[in-house]
Coordinates of C-alpha atoms in Angstrom, one line a residue:
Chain T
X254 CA 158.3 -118.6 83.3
X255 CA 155.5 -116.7 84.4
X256 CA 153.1 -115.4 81.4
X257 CA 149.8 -113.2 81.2
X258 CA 147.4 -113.3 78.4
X259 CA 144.3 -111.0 77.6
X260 CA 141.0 -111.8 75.3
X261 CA 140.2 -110.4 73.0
X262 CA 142.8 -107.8 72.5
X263 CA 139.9 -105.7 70.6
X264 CA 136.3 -105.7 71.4
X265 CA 133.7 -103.0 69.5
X266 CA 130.0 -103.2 70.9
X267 CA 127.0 -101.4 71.0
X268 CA 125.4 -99.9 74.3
X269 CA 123.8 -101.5 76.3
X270 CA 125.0 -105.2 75.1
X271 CA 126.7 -107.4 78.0
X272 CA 130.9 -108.0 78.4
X273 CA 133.1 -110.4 79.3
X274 CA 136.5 -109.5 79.5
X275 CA 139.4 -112.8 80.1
X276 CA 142.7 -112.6 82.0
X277 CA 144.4 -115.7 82.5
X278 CA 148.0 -116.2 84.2
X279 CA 150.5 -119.3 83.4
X280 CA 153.1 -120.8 85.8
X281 CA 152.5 -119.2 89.2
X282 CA 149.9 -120.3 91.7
X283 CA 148.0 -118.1 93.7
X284 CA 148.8 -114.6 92.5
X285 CA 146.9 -111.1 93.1
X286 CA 145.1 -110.1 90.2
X287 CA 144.4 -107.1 88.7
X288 CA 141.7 -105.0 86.4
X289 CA 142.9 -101.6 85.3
X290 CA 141.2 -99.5 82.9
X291 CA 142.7 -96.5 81.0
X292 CA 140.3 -93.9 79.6
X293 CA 141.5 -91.5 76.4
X294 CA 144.3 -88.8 78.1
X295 CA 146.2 -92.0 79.6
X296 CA 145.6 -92.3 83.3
X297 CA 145.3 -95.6 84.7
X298 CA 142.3 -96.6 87.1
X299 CA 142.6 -99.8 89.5
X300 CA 139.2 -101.5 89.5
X301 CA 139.4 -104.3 91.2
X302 CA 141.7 -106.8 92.8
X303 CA 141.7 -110.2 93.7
X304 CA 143.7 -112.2 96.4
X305 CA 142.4 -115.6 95.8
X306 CA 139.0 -117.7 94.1
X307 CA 136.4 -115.9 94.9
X308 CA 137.8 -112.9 96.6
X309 CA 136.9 -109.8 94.7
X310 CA 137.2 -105.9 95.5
X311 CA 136.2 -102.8 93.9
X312 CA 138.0 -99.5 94.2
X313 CA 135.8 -97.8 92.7
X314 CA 131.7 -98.1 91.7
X315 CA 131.3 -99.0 88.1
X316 CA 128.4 -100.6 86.5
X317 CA 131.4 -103.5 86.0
X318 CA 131.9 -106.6 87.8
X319 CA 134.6 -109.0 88.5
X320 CA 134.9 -113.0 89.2
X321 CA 137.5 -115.5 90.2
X322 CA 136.2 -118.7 88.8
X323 CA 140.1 -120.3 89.1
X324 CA 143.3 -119.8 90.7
X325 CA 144.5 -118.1 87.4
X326 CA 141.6 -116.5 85.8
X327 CA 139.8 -113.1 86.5
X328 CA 137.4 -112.1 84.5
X329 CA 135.7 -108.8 83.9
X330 CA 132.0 -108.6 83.1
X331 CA 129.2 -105.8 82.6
X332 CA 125.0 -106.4 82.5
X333 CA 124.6 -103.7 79.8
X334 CA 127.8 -101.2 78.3
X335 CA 127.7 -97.3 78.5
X336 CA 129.9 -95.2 76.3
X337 CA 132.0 -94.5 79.4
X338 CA 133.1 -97.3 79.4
X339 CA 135.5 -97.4 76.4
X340 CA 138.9 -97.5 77.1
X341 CA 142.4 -99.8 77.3
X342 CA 141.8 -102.9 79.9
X343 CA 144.6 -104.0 81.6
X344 CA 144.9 -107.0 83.8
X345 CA 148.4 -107.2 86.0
X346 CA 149.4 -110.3 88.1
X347 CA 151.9 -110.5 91.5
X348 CA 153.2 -113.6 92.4
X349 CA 152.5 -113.2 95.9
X350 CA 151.0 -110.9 98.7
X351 CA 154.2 -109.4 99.6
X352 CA 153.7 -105.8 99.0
X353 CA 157.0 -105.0 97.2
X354 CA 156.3 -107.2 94.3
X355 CA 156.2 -106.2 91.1
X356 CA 152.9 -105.5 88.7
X357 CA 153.2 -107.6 85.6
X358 CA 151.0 -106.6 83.0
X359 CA 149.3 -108.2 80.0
X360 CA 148.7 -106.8 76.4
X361 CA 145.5 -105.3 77.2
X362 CA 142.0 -105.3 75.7
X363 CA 140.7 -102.1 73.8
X364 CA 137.1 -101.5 74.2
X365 CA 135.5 -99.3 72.0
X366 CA 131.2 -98.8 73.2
X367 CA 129.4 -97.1 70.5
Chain O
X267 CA 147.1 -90.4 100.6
X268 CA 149.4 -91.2 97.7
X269 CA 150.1 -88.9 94.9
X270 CA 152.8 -88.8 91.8
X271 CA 153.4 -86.4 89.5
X272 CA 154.6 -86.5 86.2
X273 CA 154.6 -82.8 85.4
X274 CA 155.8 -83.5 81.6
X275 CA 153.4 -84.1 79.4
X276 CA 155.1 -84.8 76.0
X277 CA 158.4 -84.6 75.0
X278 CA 159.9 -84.3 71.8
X279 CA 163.7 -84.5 71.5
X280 CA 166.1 -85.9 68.4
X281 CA 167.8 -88.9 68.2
X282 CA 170.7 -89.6 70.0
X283 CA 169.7 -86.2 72.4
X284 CA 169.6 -87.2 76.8
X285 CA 166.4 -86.6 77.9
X286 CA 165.0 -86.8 82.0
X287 CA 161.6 -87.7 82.8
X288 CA 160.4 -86.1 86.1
X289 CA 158.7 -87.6 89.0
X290 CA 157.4 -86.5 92.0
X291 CA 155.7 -88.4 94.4
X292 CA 153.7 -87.6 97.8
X293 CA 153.4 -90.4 100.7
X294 CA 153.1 -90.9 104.3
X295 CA 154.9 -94.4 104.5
X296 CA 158.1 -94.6 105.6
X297 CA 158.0 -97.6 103.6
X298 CA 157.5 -97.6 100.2
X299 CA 158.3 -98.8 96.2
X300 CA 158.9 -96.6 93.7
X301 CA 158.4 -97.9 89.8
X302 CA 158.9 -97.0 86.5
X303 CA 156.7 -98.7 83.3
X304 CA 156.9 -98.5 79.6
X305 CA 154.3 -97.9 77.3
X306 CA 154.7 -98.1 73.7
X307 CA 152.0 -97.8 70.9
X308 CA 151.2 -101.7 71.3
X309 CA 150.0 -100.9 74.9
X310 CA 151.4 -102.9 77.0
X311 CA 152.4 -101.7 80.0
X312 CA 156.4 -102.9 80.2
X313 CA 158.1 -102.4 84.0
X314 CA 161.3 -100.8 84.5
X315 CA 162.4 -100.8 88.1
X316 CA 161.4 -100.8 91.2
X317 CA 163.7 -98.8 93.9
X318 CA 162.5 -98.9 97.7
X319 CA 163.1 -96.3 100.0
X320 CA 165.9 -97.3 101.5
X321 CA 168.1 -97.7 98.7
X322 CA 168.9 -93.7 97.5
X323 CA 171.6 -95.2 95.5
X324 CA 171.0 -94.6 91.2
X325 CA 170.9 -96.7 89.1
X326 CA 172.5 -97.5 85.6
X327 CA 170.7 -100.2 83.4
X328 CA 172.5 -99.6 79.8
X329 CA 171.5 -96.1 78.2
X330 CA 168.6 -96.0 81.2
X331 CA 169.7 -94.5 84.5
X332 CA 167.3 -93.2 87.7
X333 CA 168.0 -91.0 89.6
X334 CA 166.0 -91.2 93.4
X335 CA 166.0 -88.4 96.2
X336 CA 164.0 -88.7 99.1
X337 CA 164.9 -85.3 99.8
X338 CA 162.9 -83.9 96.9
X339 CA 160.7 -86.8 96.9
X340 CA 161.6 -87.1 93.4
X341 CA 162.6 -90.2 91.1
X342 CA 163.7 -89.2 87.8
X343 CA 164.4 -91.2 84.5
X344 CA 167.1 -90.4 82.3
X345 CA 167.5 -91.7 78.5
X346 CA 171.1 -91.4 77.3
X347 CA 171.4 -91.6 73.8
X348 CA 168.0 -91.6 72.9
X349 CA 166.8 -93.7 70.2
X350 CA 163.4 -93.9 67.9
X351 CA 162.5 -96.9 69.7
X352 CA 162.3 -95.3 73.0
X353 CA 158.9 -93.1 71.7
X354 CA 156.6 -94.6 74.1
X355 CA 154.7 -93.3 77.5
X356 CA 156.3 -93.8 80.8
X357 CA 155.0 -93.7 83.8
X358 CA 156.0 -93.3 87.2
X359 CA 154.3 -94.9 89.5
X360 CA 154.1 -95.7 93.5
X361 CA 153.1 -98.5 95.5
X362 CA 150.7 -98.5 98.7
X363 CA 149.0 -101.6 100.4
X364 CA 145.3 -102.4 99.9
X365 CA 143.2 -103.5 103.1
X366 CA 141.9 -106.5 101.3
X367 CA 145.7 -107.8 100.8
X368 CA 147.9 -107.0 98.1
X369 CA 149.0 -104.0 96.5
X370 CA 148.3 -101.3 94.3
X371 CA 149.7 -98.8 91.8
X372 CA 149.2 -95.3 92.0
X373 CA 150.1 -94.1 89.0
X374 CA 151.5 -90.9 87.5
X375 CA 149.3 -89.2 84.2
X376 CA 152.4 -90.3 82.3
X377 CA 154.9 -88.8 79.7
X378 CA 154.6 -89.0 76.3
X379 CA 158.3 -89.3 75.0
X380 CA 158.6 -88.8 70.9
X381 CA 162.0 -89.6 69.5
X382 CA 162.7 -88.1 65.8
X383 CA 165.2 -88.8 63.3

């Protein structure tokens, strides 16, 4: 079975230090990935997606970043935090590019800037 | 461009009390996935179901049932028998395609539901 894990689940840093955020999936190949981020008052933000190594897109302008290094890996990274950036991370798999599939998501990162 | 709406903010109903969640959603496609996702206090987002378009038939899973109507552009969530367990936020959420491949969510602002003793 398919499974989605998330380091660390908790992360408190100062501003201006550097992230690095880990998603890794188990037992599919080639899925879409995912990086969601959701802010105090719940709403959930898609920033970026990924349809194979390498392949990255951003849906919206962030002082974040995001890699592919492997099939099953998306990480999410940032030069220098701002206290907008605190929030729940979320990172969400498909197993394919159909575009009925289902979102699975993993346990999530909080992020707390201070 | 897509839109939901979860017009409920919180919730609070007793144990053992039915309680609906709305959702309405806007969208151009003819085509399109509808989904519902739990969150409790742990954070994890938890998925539901998915209903396409074409299927306007409800569905029953145990004390969850859905309720879709293209006619209102509406899919609703209903808890029978509500339980302490079920305190969590749900949201309602819609699918559209990306032009890079894939999909994404649009998602609803969500429900806080609260069940009590």
């Amino acid at each position: 079975s398919q499974t989605i894990h998330q380091w660390p689940a908790t992360l408190v840093q100062p501003v201006g230090s550097p992230l690095s955020l880990e998603c890794t999936v188990e037992g599919t190949s080639n899925p879409n990935l995912y990086w969601y981020r959701q802010a105090a008052g719940r709403g959930l933000q898609l920033l970026f997606y990924s349809v194979g190594i390498g392949q990255i897109s951003s849906e919206v302008p962030q002082n974040l970043s995001a890699s592919r290094p492997q099939d099953r890996q998306f990480i999410l990274s940032s030069k220098k935090l701002l206290l907008s950036d605190s929030g729940f991370y979320l990172c969400a798999w498909v197993p394919s590019l159909s575009r009925q599939d289902t979102q699975y998501f993993g346990p999530g990162t909080r992020l707390t800037v201070l | 461009a897509q839109k939901v709406t979860q017009a409920q903010t919180e919730i609070s109903v007793v144990e053992k009390e039915d309680v609906t969640l709305d959702c309405v959603y806007e969208t151009r496609d003819t085509t399109y996935y509808l989904f519902w996702y739990k969150q409790p206090p742990s954070g994890e987002l938890v998925f539901l179901i998915r209903r396409n378009s074409f299927d306007e038939q409800n569905e029953i899973s145990g004390r969850y049932s859905w309720n879709f109507q293209k006619s209102t552009s509406s899919f609703n969530f209903t808890i029978t028998a509500s339980q302490v367990v079920d305190s969590a936020v749900y949201f309602c959420a819609l699918i559209s395609l990306l032009t890079g491949g894939g999909n994404k969510l649009t998602f609803g602002t969500g429900t806080q539901l609260k069940v009590e003793l």
